Every structure is written in structure tokens, then in C-alpha cells.
């Protein structure tokens, strides 16, 4: 196991900690979040781990998360008073389009909404994808408003702008820390202690600390995400074979989207949408749908 990487990750966690303000640790039930939870324990920093139920988590993932007694499980509601949860099934008709690789409205609504006003620790790593490699670093402030940039310049904190317009910092120096302290309450700020870990580093680390991990990894899964996540591409065929009820629910949600008042698209029924969504019928996107997608993409980037 790479002890140097472990040491560096622990130092990062300690360096950005605010006394008396525990980290919000984003726990998905995947290997990277197991890794950051163990690192948080090893470092002795104060933290609270949260898992946000999305309504499309695999049952094995939900059970695995429930087995982690130190993880707080929560969900987001349309209306907290009447406990009316936001789910993939009611979000799709409301958004008037299925979630796609470029318009992942579900992530911000279902998965990544927590941690407002807190420093959020994530298991984001460069090795996950090229997009992650280009748009993330040890610290990411998700917005790069003129005010945030001015603060950075005033204290001489060196930063790079991410593709989505946020600010990313890779210096564990006093200026970076000061900028994080000034920003995190108002601007979503993530600390990514294992940003530079490879898959093999993660697995070696988990083995070393005896972590069993989500059982789906033993079923040939490389990444743990929502069932039907558009980022999973063709792997969704495997998922829907395993969880046919989820496929049914997606088709029903697409049908409700078509039946929703004001729907003007070209799709005839939920099955049609499902085929397009799975990449089987790429010619069915209307110009209006493309415009909608573009608008939503801008909104959620
Ligand atoms: S389906 Fe994919 S994009 Fe949507 S919330 Fe889940 S992980 Fe995020």
C-alpha cells in the first residue's frame, strides 16, 4: 500500500479542517467514499457522513449504506411539511426530458444537494474520467463569481478556473486555506483528499484496512452509481436485466412526462423515449428538445 499517498490525504484533511465545524462527508456507498471515510477516521478530523437517497440506488447499495452505522441517510423533499420526496420518477416529468450525460439534473436534485454552508469532503479522483481530471483538484469552489475571484486575488491565492466556471486550487498553502475559510459558508466548497489516487491505490488501501466494500463490486461492477445512470452507457443493459422493475419505472416516468400538460415533443410513448435514451434511436430528438437540453445544461453546469 502507498503510505505516502495515505499520509498526504490525511494531511489535506487536517489542513482544511475548521475546528468545531465538522466536515460534511459525501458517502455514496462506493469504494471511493469508503476510502475517504476511513481516512477521516485515521486523521481524527471531525466529520459527519451523509448518504442521499436518490430513489434509483441499487438495493445492494442501500443495504450496504445501512450497514454503515455512522452514516446519516437522508432524502430531499418537494415539501418538507408533507414529506413528499423528490424522486427520479417525479423529477423526469417535471423536467420534461430524461436525464442525459450532458444534462444530469438528477445529480444536483437527488444526489449532490447536501452540504450547504459546510466543507464537503468527496472521493472525487482524476483517474475516474478525463472530465474529472480537467475540472477538479484538491479544492474546488463550485462557483467562480467575480466576488470569489476578487477575494482570491486580494489574498494572492493561486487558482485555476474549472471548465464549469468554478475555482480549483492545488496548493496546500496558507492562501488556499484562507480562501476556503472565506468561501465555504456561502459557496459550495469541496475538499478532495484522494484526487490523485489511482484505482489500484484505492483497492490496496481498502484491503489493508479490511473494508469489505459494496457487494456489487463482486458482481463485476466497476463503478457504483444509480440504476440507469446515463453515465453508465451500455452497462445499463446489465443493470436493467438485474433490476427489471427500475426499467418499468423509467418507462412509466417517461410516459408521465409525455402526458404532462404542455408537452410538445415528438415522442409518442414511454417506450419510445426509453429506446432513445438507451441509444437505440438517435433520430428522434426534436429541435425543441435540443434547445431544452441546452438550457438545462447551462442551468446545471
Ligand atoms: S443517475 Fe447518474 S447523473 Fe443521475 S443522480 Fe444518479 S449518479 Fe447522478
PDB file of C-alpha atoms and ligand atoms in Angstrom:
ATOM      1  CA  UNK A   1       0.000   0.000   0.000  1.00  0.00           C
ATOM      2  CA  UNK A   2       1.193   3.515  -0.791  1.00  0.00           C
ATOM      3  CA  UNK A   3       1.772   5.036   2.652  1.00  0.00           C
ATOM      4  CA  UNK A   4       2.897   8.348   1.145  1.00  0.00           C
ATOM      5  CA  UNK A   5      -0.478   8.851  -0.553  1.00  0.00           C
ATOM      6  CA  UNK A   6      -2.270   7.969   2.669  1.00  0.00           C
ATOM      7  CA  UNK A   7      -0.164  10.467   4.616  1.00  0.00           C
ATOM      8  CA  UNK A   8      -0.772  13.209   2.059  1.00  0.00           C
ATOM      9  CA  UNK A   9      -4.547  12.616   2.075  1.00  0.00           C
ATOM     10  CA  UNK A  10      -4.631  12.756   5.885  1.00  0.00           C
ATOM     11  CA  UNK A  11      -2.604  15.976   5.868  1.00  0.00           C
ATOM     12  CA  UNK A  12      -5.069  17.514   3.410  1.00  0.00           C
ATOM     13  CA  UNK A  13      -7.996  16.650   5.661  1.00  0.00           C
ATOM     14  CA  UNK A  14      -6.261  18.125   8.701  1.00  0.00           C
ATOM     15  CA  UNK A  15      -5.087  21.186   6.821  1.00  0.00           C
ATOM     16  CA  UNK A  16      -8.534  22.323   5.666  1.00  0.00           C
ATOM     17  CA  UNK A  17     -10.387  21.400   8.849  1.00  0.00           C
ATOM     18  CA  UNK A  18     -12.246  24.132  10.710  1.00  0.00           C
ATOM     19  CA  UNK A  19     -12.327  23.453  14.434  1.00  0.00           C
ATOM     20  CA  UNK A  20     -15.884  22.963  15.742  1.00  0.00           C
ATOM     21  CA  UNK A  21     -17.338  22.751  12.231  1.00  0.00           C
ATOM     22  CA  UNK A  22     -17.313  19.072  11.190  1.00  0.00           C
ATOM     23  CA  UNK A  23     -16.792  18.187   7.557  1.00  0.00           C
ATOM     24  CA  UNK A  24     -19.819  17.025   5.550  1.00  0.00           C
ATOM     25  CA  UNK A  25     -18.508  13.767   4.089  1.00  0.00           C
ATOM     26  CA  UNK A  26     -20.396  12.736   0.945  1.00  0.00           C
ATOM     27  CA  UNK A  27     -20.862   8.983   1.229  1.00  0.00           C
ATOM     28  CA  UNK A  28     -22.243   7.208  -1.856  1.00  0.00           C
ATOM     29  CA  UNK A  29     -21.653   3.586  -0.832  1.00  0.00           C
ATOM     30  CA  UNK A  30     -18.915   3.172  -3.451  1.00  0.00           C
ATOM     31  CA  UNK A  31     -15.228   2.370  -2.903  1.00  0.00           C
ATOM     32  CA  UNK A  32     -14.013   5.984  -3.026  1.00  0.00           C
ATOM     33  CA  UNK A  33     -16.389   7.067  -0.302  1.00  0.00           C
ATOM     34  CA  UNK A  34     -15.330   4.111   1.867  1.00  0.00           C
ATOM     35  CA  UNK A  35     -11.802   5.320   1.371  1.00  0.00           C
ATOM     36  CA  UNK A  36     -12.456   8.911   2.482  1.00  0.00           C
ATOM     37  CA  UNK A  37     -14.473   7.719   5.488  1.00  0.00           C
ATOM     38  CA  UNK A  38     -11.559   5.547   6.672  1.00  0.00           C
ATOM     39  CA  UNK A  39      -9.134   8.399   6.048  1.00  0.00           C
ATOM     40  CA  UNK A  40     -11.320  10.779   8.046  1.00  0.00           C
ATOM     41  CA  UNK A  41     -11.257   8.295  10.941  1.00  0.00           C
ATOM     42  CA  UNK A  42      -7.485   7.867  10.702  1.00  0.00           C
ATOM     43  CA  UNK A  43      -6.870  11.611  10.626  1.00  0.00           C
ATOM     44  CA  UNK A  44      -9.027  12.304  13.666  1.00  0.00           C
ATOM     45  CA  UNK A  45     -10.835  15.232  11.994  1.00  0.00           C
ATOM     46  CA  UNK A  46     -14.450  15.875  12.930  1.00  0.00           C
ATOM     47  CA  UNK A  47     -16.889  14.806  10.243  1.00  0.00           C
ATOM     48  CA  UNK A  48     -20.406  13.570   9.590  1.00  0.00           C
ATOM     49  CA  UNK A  49     -21.009  11.151   6.727  1.00  0.00           C
ATOM     50  CA  UNK A  50     -24.210  11.532   4.699  1.00  0.00           C
ATOM     51  CA  UNK A  51     -25.820   9.388   2.061  1.00  0.00           C
ATOM     52  CA  UNK A  52     -28.552  10.981  -0.035  1.00  0.00           C
ATOM     53  CA  UNK A  53     -31.165   8.512  -1.182  1.00  0.00           C
ATOM     54  CA  UNK A  54     -31.897   9.050  -4.868  1.00  0.00           C
ATOM     55  CA  UNK A  55     -34.767   6.541  -5.351  1.00  0.00           C
ATOM     56  CA  UNK A  56     -32.634   4.854  -8.029  1.00  0.00           C
ATOM     57  CA  UNK A  57     -29.933   3.376  -5.794  1.00  0.00           C
ATOM     58  CA  UNK A  58     -29.402  -0.347  -6.269  1.00  0.00           C
ATOM     59  CA  UNK A  59     -30.904  -2.347  -3.371  1.00  0.00           C
ATOM     60  CA  UNK A  60     -27.440  -3.768  -2.577  1.00  0.00           C
ATOM     61  CA  UNK A  61     -26.105  -0.225  -2.228  1.00  0.00           C
ATOM     62  CA  UNK A  62     -28.925   0.831   0.094  1.00  0.00           C
ATOM     63  CA  UNK A  63     -28.306  -2.236   2.272  1.00  0.00           C
ATOM     64  CA  UNK A  64     -24.583  -1.636   2.289  1.00  0.00           C
ATOM     65  CA  UNK A  65     -25.043   2.009   3.292  1.00  0.00           C
ATOM     66  CA  UNK A  66     -27.471   0.973   6.028  1.00  0.00           C
ATOM     67  CA  UNK A  67     -24.826  -1.401   7.381  1.00  0.00           C
ATOM     68  CA  UNK A  68     -22.554   1.625   7.973  1.00  0.00           C
ATOM     69  CA  UNK A  69     -23.919   2.754  11.287  1.00  0.00           C
ATOM     70  CA  UNK A  70     -22.051   6.051  11.246  1.00  0.00           C
ATOM     71  CA  UNK A  71     -23.685   7.211   8.001  1.00  0.00           C
ATOM     72  CA  UNK A  72     -26.688   9.526   8.130  1.00  0.00           C
ATOM     73  CA  UNK A  73     -29.209   8.616   5.427  1.00  0.00           C
ATOM     74  CA  UNK A  74     -31.343  11.447   4.105  1.00  0.00           C
ATOM     75  CA  UNK A  75     -33.532  12.424   1.161  1.00  0.00           C
ATOM     76  CA  UNK A  76     -34.743  15.671  -0.315  1.00  0.00           C
ATOM     77  CA  UNK A  77     -38.410  16.672  -0.316  1.00  0.00           C
ATOM     78  CA  UNK A  78     -40.509  18.851  -2.595  1.00  0.00           C
ATOM     79  CA  UNK A  79     -42.351  19.783   0.516  1.00  0.00           C
ATOM     80  CA  UNK A  80     -40.824  19.029   3.901  1.00  0.00           C
ATOM     81  CA  UNK A  81     -44.077  19.561   5.783  1.00  0.00           C
ATOM     82  CA  UNK A  82     -45.888  16.773   3.933  1.00  0.00           C
ATOM     83  CA  UNK A  83     -42.784  14.647   3.423  1.00  0.00           C
ATOM     84  CA  UNK A  84     -43.246  14.490  -0.320  1.00  0.00           C
ATOM     85  CA  UNK A  85     -39.856  13.178  -1.547  1.00  0.00           C
ATOM     86  CA  UNK A  86     -38.159  14.207  -4.779  1.00  0.00           C
ATOM     87  CA  UNK A  87     -37.593  11.032  -6.762  1.00  0.00           C
ATOM     88  CA  UNK A  88     -36.357  10.212 -10.219  1.00  0.00           C
ATOM     89  CA  UNK A  89     -39.915   9.192 -11.051  1.00  0.00           C
ATOM     90  CA  UNK A  90     -41.480  12.561 -10.309  1.00  0.00           C
ATOM     91  CA  UNK A  91     -38.474  14.606 -11.428  1.00  0.00           C
ATOM     92  CA  UNK A  92     -38.458  13.329 -15.028  1.00  0.00           C
ATOM     93  CA  UNK A  93     -41.999  14.574 -15.896  1.00  0.00           C
ATOM     94  CA  UNK A  94     -41.248  17.888 -14.216  1.00  0.00           C
ATOM     95  CA  UNK A  95     -38.019  18.426 -16.155  1.00  0.00           C
ATOM     96  CA  UNK A  96     -39.725  17.432 -19.418  1.00  0.00           C
ATOM     97  CA  UNK A  97     -36.793  15.312 -20.512  1.00  0.00           C
ATOM     98  CA  UNK A  98     -34.852  12.241 -19.383  1.00  0.00           C
ATOM     99  CA  UNK A  99     -31.554  12.834 -17.567  1.00  0.00           C
ATOM    100  CA  UNK A 100     -28.683  12.531 -20.034  1.00  0.00           C
ATOM    101  CA  UNK A 101     -24.889  12.516 -19.974  1.00  0.00           C
ATOM    102  CA  UNK A 102     -24.801  16.255 -20.609  1.00  0.00           C
ATOM    103  CA  UNK A 103     -27.887  17.260 -18.616  1.00  0.00           C
ATOM    104  CA  UNK A 104     -27.583  15.490 -15.314  1.00  0.00           C
ATOM    105  CA  UNK A 105     -30.216  17.459 -13.463  1.00  0.00           C
ATOM    106  CA  UNK A 106     -30.812  14.456 -11.202  1.00  0.00           C
ATOM    107  CA  UNK A 107     -27.359  14.746  -9.631  1.00  0.00           C
ATOM    108  CA  UNK A 108     -27.967  18.231  -8.309  1.00  0.00           C
ATOM    109  CA  UNK A 109     -31.565  17.456  -7.301  1.00  0.00           C
ATOM    110  CA  UNK A 110     -31.153  13.964  -5.853  1.00  0.00           C
ATOM    111  CA  UNK A 111     -27.541  13.271  -5.041  1.00  0.00           C
ATOM    112  CA  UNK A 112     -25.378  16.322  -4.546  1.00  0.00           C
ATOM    113  CA  UNK A 113     -27.734  18.782  -2.874  1.00  0.00           C
ATOM    114  CA  UNK A 114     -26.407  18.447   0.682  1.00  0.00           C
ATOM    115  CA  UNK A 115     -23.594  20.206   2.492  1.00  0.00           C
ATOM    116  CA  UNK A 116     -24.730  23.796   2.065  1.00  0.00           C
ATOM    117  CA  UNK A 117     -22.626  26.033   4.285  1.00  0.00           C
ATOM    118  CA  UNK A 118     -20.243  23.159   5.107  1.00  0.00           C
ATOM    119  CA  UNK A 119     -16.929  21.963   3.738  1.00  0.00           C
ATOM    120  CA  UNK A 120     -17.799  18.893   1.726  1.00  0.00           C
ATOM    121  CA  UNK A 121     -15.295  16.026   1.551  1.00  0.00           C
ATOM    122  CA  UNK A 122     -15.659  13.896  -1.571  1.00  0.00           C
ATOM    123  CA  UNK A 123     -13.941  10.865  -3.077  1.00  0.00           C
ATOM    124  CA  UNK A 124     -13.528  12.570  -6.470  1.00  0.00           C
ATOM    125  CA  UNK A 125     -10.406  11.327  -8.301  1.00  0.00           C
ATOM    126  CA  UNK A 126      -8.686  12.340 -11.529  1.00  0.00           C
ATOM    127  CA  UNK A 127      -8.486   8.701 -12.581  1.00  0.00           C
ATOM    128  CA  UNK A 128     -12.302   8.459 -12.786  1.00  0.00           C
ATOM    129  CA  UNK A 129     -12.617  10.312 -16.064  1.00  0.00           C
ATOM    130  CA  UNK A 130     -10.975  12.871 -18.308  1.00  0.00           C
ATOM    131  CA  UNK A 131     -13.651  15.407 -17.335  1.00  0.00           C
ATOM    132  CA  UNK A 132     -12.769  14.983 -13.669  1.00  0.00           C
ATOM    133  CA  UNK A 133      -9.091  15.345 -14.478  1.00  0.00           C
ATOM    134  CA  UNK A 134      -9.762  18.644 -16.237  1.00  0.00           C
ATOM    135  CA  UNK A 135     -12.203  20.144 -13.793  1.00  0.00           C
ATOM    136  CA  UNK A 136     -11.129  19.107 -10.290  1.00  0.00           C
ATOM    137  CA  UNK A 137      -8.266  19.425  -7.863  1.00  0.00           C
ATOM    138  CA  UNK A 138      -7.611  19.140  -4.128  1.00  0.00           C
ATOM    139  CA  UNK A 139     -10.019  22.018  -3.507  1.00  0.00           C
ATOM    140  CA  UNK A 140     -12.878  23.105  -5.683  1.00  0.00           C
ATOM    141  CA  UNK A 141     -15.089  26.109  -5.083  1.00  0.00           C
ATOM    142  CA  UNK A 142     -18.023  25.407  -7.333  1.00  0.00           C
ATOM    143  CA  UNK A 143     -18.579  28.990  -8.324  1.00  0.00           C
ATOM    144  CA  UNK A 144     -16.121  31.463  -9.695  1.00  0.00           C
ATOM    145  CA  UNK A 145     -18.155  34.648  -9.268  1.00  0.00           C
ATOM    146  CA  UNK A 146     -16.386  37.979  -9.582  1.00  0.00           C
ATOM    147  CA  UNK A 147     -16.576  38.309  -5.783  1.00  0.00           C
ATOM    148  CA  UNK A 148     -14.818  34.982  -5.192  1.00  0.00           C
ATOM    149  CA  UNK A 149     -12.127  35.819  -7.728  1.00  0.00           C
ATOM    150  CA  UNK A 150     -11.593  39.216  -6.150  1.00  0.00           C
ATOM    151  CA  UNK A 151     -11.134  37.593  -2.727  1.00  0.00           C
ATOM    152  CA  UNK A 152      -8.619  35.158  -4.228  1.00  0.00           C
ATOM    153  CA  UNK A 153      -6.692  37.969  -5.839  1.00  0.00           C
ATOM    154  CA  UNK A 154      -6.703  40.076  -2.683  1.00  0.00           C
ATOM    155  CA  UNK A 155      -5.001  37.358  -0.687  1.00  0.00           C
ATOM    156  CA  UNK A 156      -2.876  36.222  -3.619  1.00  0.00           C
ATOM    157  CA  UNK A 157      -4.300  32.683  -3.734  1.00  0.00           C
ATOM    158  CA  UNK A 158      -3.277  30.918  -6.930  1.00  0.00           C
ATOM    159  CA  UNK A 159      -6.228  29.305  -8.653  1.00  0.00           C
ATOM    160  CA  UNK A 160      -7.316  27.885 -11.997  1.00  0.00           C
ATOM    161  CA  UNK A 161     -10.821  28.184 -13.416  1.00  0.00           C
ATOM    162  CA  UNK A 162     -12.620  24.921 -13.992  1.00  0.00           C
ATOM    163  CA  UNK A 163     -14.482  24.216 -17.227  1.00  0.00           C
ATOM    164  CA  UNK A 164     -17.772  24.943 -15.449  1.00  0.00           C
ATOM    165  CA  UNK A 165     -16.553  28.307 -14.192  1.00  0.00           C
ATOM    166  CA  UNK A 166     -15.638  27.222 -10.653  1.00  0.00           C
ATOM    167  CA  UNK A 167     -12.295  27.752  -8.965  1.00  0.00           C
ATOM    168  CA  UNK A 168      -9.831  24.952  -8.368  1.00  0.00           C
ATOM    169  CA  UNK A 169      -6.800  25.088  -6.091  1.00  0.00           C
ATOM    170  CA  UNK A 170      -3.974  22.631  -5.785  1.00  0.00           C
ATOM    171  CA  UNK A 171      -1.764  24.408  -3.302  1.00  0.00           C
ATOM    172  CA  UNK A 172      -1.968  23.326   0.303  1.00  0.00           C
ATOM    173  CA  UNK A 173      -0.728  26.730   1.382  1.00  0.00           C
ATOM    174  CA  UNK A 174      -1.978  29.393   3.773  1.00  0.00           C
ATOM    175  CA  UNK A 175      -3.643  31.381   0.981  1.00  0.00           C
ATOM    176  CA  UNK A 176      -5.642  28.392  -0.286  1.00  0.00           C
ATOM    177  CA  UNK A 177      -6.774  27.633   3.217  1.00  0.00           C
ATOM    178  CA  UNK A 178      -7.754  31.241   3.825  1.00  0.00           C
ATOM    179  CA  UNK A 179      -9.766  31.344   0.624  1.00  0.00           C
ATOM    180  CA  UNK A 180     -11.588  28.145   1.596  1.00  0.00           C
ATOM    181  CA  UNK A 181     -12.373  29.626   5.020  1.00  0.00           C
ATOM    182  CA  UNK A 182     -13.728  32.794   3.429  1.00  0.00           C
ATOM    183  CA  UNK A 183     -15.842  30.966   0.862  1.00  0.00           C
ATOM    184  CA  UNK A 184     -17.233  27.713   2.144  1.00  0.00           C
ATOM    185  CA  UNK A 185     -20.235  29.034   4.062  1.00  0.00           C
ATOM    186  CA  UNK A 186     -21.688  30.749   1.003  1.00  0.00           C
ATOM    187  CA  UNK A 187     -20.175  28.896  -1.909  1.00  0.00           C
ATOM    188  CA  UNK A 188     -20.208  25.140  -2.161  1.00  0.00           C
ATOM    189  CA  UNK A 189     -16.630  24.075  -1.493  1.00  0.00           C
ATOM    190  CA  UNK A 190     -15.306  20.553  -1.801  1.00  0.00           C
ATOM    191  CA  UNK A 191     -12.109  19.066  -0.406  1.00  0.00           C
ATOM    192  CA  UNK A 192     -10.946  16.071  -2.432  1.00  0.00           C
ATOM    193  CA  UNK A 193      -8.209  14.346  -0.427  1.00  0.00           C
ATOM    194  CA  UNK A 194      -7.762  11.361  -2.779  1.00  0.00           C
ATOM    195  CA  UNK A 195      -7.868  13.342  -6.018  1.00  0.00           C
ATOM    196  CA  UNK A 196      -4.532  11.840  -7.165  1.00  0.00           C
ATOM    197  CA  UNK A 197      -5.230   8.188  -6.247  1.00  0.00           C
ATOM    198  CA  UNK A 198      -5.441   5.516  -8.906  1.00  0.00           C
ATOM    199  CA  UNK A 199      -7.990   2.657  -8.724  1.00  0.00           C
ATOM    200  CA  UNK A 200      -5.264   0.315  -7.526  1.00  0.00           C
ATOM    201  CA  UNK A 201      -4.344   2.719  -4.680  1.00  0.00           C
ATOM    202  CA  UNK A 202      -7.960   2.723  -3.535  1.00  0.00           C
ATOM    203  CA  UNK A 203      -8.294  -1.078  -3.605  1.00  0.00           C
ATOM    204  CA  UNK A 204      -4.979  -1.639  -1.826  1.00  0.00           C
ATOM    205  CA  UNK A 205      -5.942   0.854   0.848  1.00  0.00           C
ATOM    206  CA  UNK A 206      -9.362  -0.766   1.409  1.00  0.00           C
ATOM    207  CA  UNK A 207      -7.847  -4.241   1.563  1.00  0.00           C
ATOM    208  CA  UNK A 208      -5.248  -3.047   4.037  1.00  0.00           C
ATOM    209  CA  UNK A 209      -7.940  -1.697   6.373  1.00  0.00           C
ATOM    210  CA  UNK A 210     -10.193  -4.726   5.954  1.00  0.00           C
ATOM    211  CA  UNK A 211     -13.054  -2.868   4.261  1.00  0.00           C
ATOM    212  CA  UNK A 212     -15.475  -5.298   2.613  1.00  0.00           C
ATOM    213  CA  UNK A 213     -16.935  -2.700   0.182  1.00  0.00           C
ATOM    214  CA  UNK A 214     -20.225  -2.698  -1.637  1.00  0.00           C
ATOM    215  CA  UNK A 215     -21.054  -6.303  -2.690  1.00  0.00           C
ATOM    216  CA  UNK A 216     -21.830  -5.131  -6.240  1.00  0.00           C
ATOM    217  CA  UNK A 217     -18.079  -4.978  -6.899  1.00  0.00           C
ATOM    218  CA  UNK A 218     -18.049  -8.741  -6.515  1.00  0.00           C
ATOM    219  CA  UNK A 219     -20.746  -8.946  -9.221  1.00  0.00           C
ATOM    220  CA  UNK A 220     -18.491  -7.352 -11.824  1.00  0.00           C
ATOM    221  CA  UNK A 221     -19.442  -3.707 -11.252  1.00  0.00           C
ATOM    222  CA  UNK A 222     -16.561  -1.239 -11.644  1.00  0.00           C
ATOM    223  CA  UNK A 223     -18.491   1.833 -10.578  1.00  0.00           C
ATOM    224  CA  UNK A 224     -21.377   2.154  -8.200  1.00  0.00           C
ATOM    225  CA  UNK A 225     -23.992   4.624  -9.322  1.00  0.00           C
ATOM    226  CA  UNK A 226     -27.728   4.900  -9.681  1.00  0.00           C
ATOM    227  CA  UNK A 227     -29.558   2.200 -11.636  1.00  0.00           C
ATOM    228  CA  UNK A 228     -29.947   3.576 -15.163  1.00  0.00           C
ATOM    229  CA  UNK A 229     -27.445   6.405 -14.694  1.00  0.00           C
ATOM    230  CA  UNK A 230     -26.832   7.872 -18.164  1.00  0.00           C
ATOM    231  CA  UNK A 231     -23.112   7.994 -17.364  1.00  0.00           C
ATOM    232  CA  UNK A 232     -23.070   4.176 -17.283  1.00  0.00           C
ATOM    233  CA  UNK A 233     -23.724   3.916 -21.050  1.00  0.00           C
ATOM    234  CA  UNK A 234     -24.201   0.348 -22.250  1.00  0.00           C
ATOM    235  CA  UNK A 235     -23.705  -1.056 -18.763  1.00  0.00           C
ATOM    236  CA  UNK A 236     -27.328  -0.019 -18.222  1.00  0.00           C
ATOM    237  CA  UNK A 237     -28.401  -3.133 -20.156  1.00  0.00           C
ATOM    238  CA  UNK A 238     -26.755  -5.226 -17.434  1.00  0.00           C
ATOM    239  CA  UNK A 239     -28.440  -3.127 -14.751  1.00  0.00           C
ATOM    240  CA  UNK A 240     -31.914  -3.368 -16.248  1.00  0.00           C
ATOM    241  CA  UNK A 241     -31.502  -7.111 -16.682  1.00  0.00           C
ATOM    242  CA  UNK A 242     -30.742  -7.316 -12.977  1.00  0.00           C
ATOM    243  CA  UNK A 243     -33.417  -4.808 -11.898  1.00  0.00           C
ATOM    244  CA  UNK A 244     -36.343  -5.034 -14.363  1.00  0.00           C
ATOM    245  CA  UNK A 245     -38.618  -3.050 -12.021  1.00  0.00           C
ATOM    246  CA  UNK A 246     -36.389   0.002 -12.477  1.00  0.00           C
ATOM    247  CA  UNK A 247     -36.724  -0.279 -16.247  1.00  0.00           C
ATOM    248  CA  UNK A 248     -40.507  -0.395 -15.864  1.00  0.00           C
ATOM    249  CA  UNK A 249     -40.447   2.650 -13.617  1.00  0.00           C
ATOM    250  CA  UNK A 250     -38.336   4.638 -16.073  1.00  0.00           C
ATOM    251  CA  UNK A 251     -40.760   3.821 -18.903  1.00  0.00           C
ATOM    252  CA  UNK A 252     -43.693   4.877 -16.709  1.00  0.00           C
ATOM    253  CA  UNK A 253     -41.936   8.125 -15.761  1.00  0.00           C
ATOM    254  CA  UNK A 254     -41.217   8.864 -19.447  1.00  0.00           C
ATOM    255  CA  UNK A 255     -44.885   8.232 -20.204  1.00  0.00           C
ATOM    256  CA  UNK A 256     -45.925  10.667 -17.447  1.00  0.00           C
ATOM    257  CA  UNK A 257     -43.508  13.183 -18.975  1.00  0.00           C
ATOM    258  CA  UNK A 258     -45.343  12.882 -22.306  1.00  0.00           C
ATOM    259  CA  UNK A 259     -48.731  13.123 -20.587  1.00  0.00           C
ATOM    260  CA  UNK A 260     -47.642  16.182 -18.623  1.00  0.00           C
ATOM    261  CA  UNK A 261     -49.665  19.303 -19.572  1.00  0.00           C
ATOM    262  CA  UNK A 262     -47.813  21.378 -22.146  1.00  0.00           C
ATOM    263  CA  UNK A 263     -45.648  18.545 -23.527  1.00  0.00           C
ATOM    264  CA  UNK A 264     -44.870  19.392 -27.159  1.00  0.00           C
ATOM    265  CA  UNK A 265     -42.173  16.880 -28.053  1.00  0.00           C
ATOM    266  CA  UNK A 266     -42.185  14.265 -30.787  1.00  0.00           C
ATOM    267  CA  UNK A 267     -42.037  11.140 -28.663  1.00  0.00           C
ATOM    268  CA  UNK A 268     -45.216   9.033 -28.795  1.00  0.00           C
ATOM    269  CA  UNK A 269     -44.893   6.965 -25.643  1.00  0.00           C
ATOM    270  CA  UNK A 270     -42.631   5.999 -22.750  1.00  0.00           C
ATOM    271  CA  UNK A 271     -41.182   3.015 -24.628  1.00  0.00           C
ATOM    272  CA  UNK A 272     -40.100   5.339 -27.467  1.00  0.00           C
ATOM    273  CA  UNK A 273     -38.301   7.601 -25.032  1.00  0.00           C
ATOM    274  CA  UNK A 274     -36.665   4.643 -23.326  1.00  0.00           C
ATOM    275  CA  UNK A 275     -35.257   3.350 -26.628  1.00  0.00           C
ATOM    276  CA  UNK A 276     -33.884   6.767 -27.484  1.00  0.00           C
ATOM    277  CA  UNK A 277     -32.463   7.156 -24.002  1.00  0.00           C
ATOM    278  CA  UNK A 278     -30.660   3.812 -24.283  1.00  0.00           C
ATOM    279  CA  UNK A 279     -29.114   4.987 -27.553  1.00  0.00           C
ATOM    280  CA  UNK A 280     -31.192   2.771 -29.804  1.00  0.00           C
ATOM    281  CA  UNK A 281     -32.995   5.519 -31.711  1.00  0.00           C
ATOM    282  CA  UNK A 282     -30.920   8.646 -32.061  1.00  0.00           C
ATOM    283  CA  UNK A 283     -33.051  10.357 -34.701  1.00  0.00           C
ATOM    284  CA  UNK A 284     -35.965  11.214 -32.507  1.00  0.00           C
ATOM    285  CA  UNK A 285     -34.722  14.354 -30.826  1.00  0.00           C
ATOM    286  CA  UNK A 286     -36.663  17.421 -31.929  1.00  0.00           C
ATOM    287  CA  UNK A 287     -35.152  20.858 -32.244  1.00  0.00           C
ATOM    288  CA  UNK A 288     -37.213  21.993 -29.224  1.00  0.00           C
ATOM    289  CA  UNK A 289     -35.863  19.136 -27.159  1.00  0.00           C
ATOM    290  CA  UNK A 290     -32.333  20.056 -28.165  1.00  0.00           C
ATOM    291  CA  UNK A 291     -32.967  23.652 -27.077  1.00  0.00           C
ATOM    292  CA  UNK A 292     -34.447  22.449 -23.777  1.00  0.00           C
ATOM    293  CA  UNK A 293     -31.377  20.292 -23.221  1.00  0.00           C
ATOM    294  CA  UNK A 294     -29.071  23.198 -23.914  1.00  0.00           C
ATOM    295  CA  UNK A 295     -30.940  25.467 -21.477  1.00  0.00           C
ATOM    296  CA  UNK A 296     -30.977  22.827 -18.767  1.00  0.00           C
ATOM    297  CA  UNK A 297     -27.314  22.100 -19.311  1.00  0.00           C
ATOM    298  CA  UNK A 298     -26.458  25.770 -18.761  1.00  0.00           C
ATOM    299  CA  UNK A 299     -28.643  25.819 -15.667  1.00  0.00           C
ATOM    300  CA  UNK A 300     -26.980  22.784 -14.081  1.00  0.00           C
ATOM    301  CA  UNK A 301     -23.341  23.331 -15.030  1.00  0.00           C
TER     302      UNK A 301
HETATM  303  S1  LIG B   1     -28.488   8.857 -12.270  1.00  0.00           S
HETATM  304 FE1  LIG B   1     -26.341   9.397 -12.528  1.00  0.00          FE
HETATM  305  S2  LIG B   1     -26.440  11.548 -13.025  1.00  0.00           S
HETATM  306 FE2  LIG B   1     -28.412  10.994 -12.048  1.00  0.00          FE
HETATM  307  S3  LIG B   1     -28.209  11.293  -9.815  1.00  0.00           S
HETATM  308 FE3  LIG B   1     -27.631   9.237 -10.234  1.00  0.00          FE
HETATM  309  S4  LIG B   1     -25.372   9.344 -10.481  1.00  0.00           S
HETATM  310 FE4  LIG B   1     -26.157  11.421 -10.768  1.00  0.00          FE
END
